[in-house]
Amino acid sequence: MKKVIRSDWGIRHLIVVLCLFFCLFSCTRHTTLDSIILPSDSAVNDADRFAVIVETYISLKDSPGANGIIVNHARRKEIYEVTGTQFVSKDSESELWVHLTDGWLQRSFVELYPSRAKAETAAARLK
């Protein structure tokens, strides 16, 4: 009987070429995302329509980010309608900013609620 020698060189060669291809093209430079503006009818905006200030005294800015100019101030327990949100890059991370009727502030300074009634109840519970 004659032995048949099968060569898997073609398959091995293909696997090596595909691995090299993925290694070369997967290491591309990624650009950072500076900001994301959510549409006014997004699910995020519908769920969080009212904000309760949780800080004692906070500055509201004319635009999101550290470069915004102070245009107003807010106090703890005050309730504002949320008119929008925007992600802003700070160093290598993103921060969510909330647009209230009187200006912008960082998301960490407010608690968000879907209705005015829930916001009023939460504000009353704050010390």
XYZ file of C-alpha atoms in Angstrom:
127
model
C 0.000 0.000 0.000
C 1.117 3.416 -0.816
C 1.029 6.025 1.949
C -0.695 9.291 1.193
C 0.962 12.226 2.916
C -1.410 15.103 3.458
C 0.003 18.524 3.698
C -1.778 21.062 5.886
C 0.721 23.685 4.859
C -1.968 25.653 2.999
C -4.208 25.895 6.053
C -1.308 26.742 8.350
C -0.119 29.385 5.925
C -3.593 30.918 5.781
C -3.862 31.011 9.590
C -0.455 32.700 9.915
C -1.342 35.280 7.259
C -4.685 36.057 8.958
C -3.006 36.430 12.360
C -0.438 38.818 10.911
C -3.186 40.768 9.154
C -5.188 41.218 12.372
C -2.087 42.119 14.371
C -1.042 44.806 11.910
C -4.439 46.423 11.431
C -5.849 46.152 14.945
C -3.183 48.442 16.382
C -4.447 51.676 14.928
C -4.480 55.022 16.608
C -7.820 55.810 18.211
C -9.003 59.371 18.466
C -10.563 60.495 21.711
C -14.192 61.393 21.937
C -14.450 65.024 23.010
C -18.173 65.334 23.478
C -21.468 63.618 22.850
C -24.662 65.605 22.497
C -27.745 63.526 23.173
C -30.891 64.346 21.173
C -33.684 65.995 23.133
C -35.990 63.020 22.578
C -33.561 60.333 23.806
C -34.539 57.834 26.513
C -31.962 59.326 28.881
C -33.552 62.758 28.659
C -37.082 61.382 29.094
C -36.139 59.433 32.226
C -34.327 62.253 34.024
C -36.336 65.413 33.497
C -35.884 67.117 36.874
C -32.767 67.754 38.939
C -32.361 68.329 42.670
C -29.194 70.164 43.721
C -27.313 68.106 46.336
C -24.422 70.513 46.989
C -24.729 73.399 49.453
C -23.933 76.067 46.849
C -22.906 75.471 43.239
C -22.066 77.628 40.224
C -23.984 77.174 36.976
C -22.039 77.808 33.779
C -22.951 79.048 30.320
C -21.445 75.968 28.653
C -20.416 72.478 29.770
C -16.816 71.933 30.845
C -14.205 73.704 32.918
C -13.998 76.658 30.515
C -17.606 77.748 30.986
C -18.355 81.158 32.475
C -20.387 81.316 35.697
C -23.831 82.712 34.889
C -25.867 81.725 37.930
C -25.815 79.869 41.255
C -27.930 77.110 42.777
C -28.488 75.974 46.341
C -29.099 72.605 47.963
C -32.700 71.296 47.604
C -33.543 73.558 44.641
C -35.331 71.832 41.758
C -34.639 72.567 38.089
C -35.934 71.190 34.840
C -33.287 69.318 32.839
C -33.086 70.587 29.262
C -30.182 68.431 28.052
C -27.014 66.493 28.791
C -23.566 66.383 27.229
C -20.401 64.341 27.742
C -17.207 66.413 27.929
C -13.640 65.059 27.920
C -11.448 65.976 30.864
C -7.909 64.615 30.693
C -8.434 61.034 29.486
C -11.914 60.606 30.968
C -15.399 61.863 30.158
C -17.741 63.749 32.457
C -21.474 64.062 32.057
C -22.761 67.631 32.292
C -26.418 68.472 32.813
C -28.099 71.500 31.267
C -30.639 73.052 33.604
C -32.923 75.959 32.808
C -30.388 78.364 34.375
C -27.064 76.850 33.248
C -24.765 73.805 33.107
C -23.257 71.773 35.959
C -21.587 68.406 36.458
C -23.856 65.392 36.889
C -22.315 64.592 40.298
C -23.843 67.774 41.801
C -27.464 66.741 41.175
C -29.846 63.847 41.596
C -32.121 63.265 38.607
C -35.792 62.278 38.711
C -38.457 61.514 36.086
C -41.115 63.800 37.578
C -41.373 67.026 39.550
C -43.279 65.223 42.314
C -40.453 62.727 42.856
C -37.904 65.545 42.793
C -39.891 67.488 45.408
C -40.112 64.428 47.664
C -36.358 63.829 47.355
C -35.558 67.491 48.013
C -37.679 67.443 51.174
C -35.692 64.459 52.475
C -32.333 66.198 52.057
C -30.899 67.694 55.237
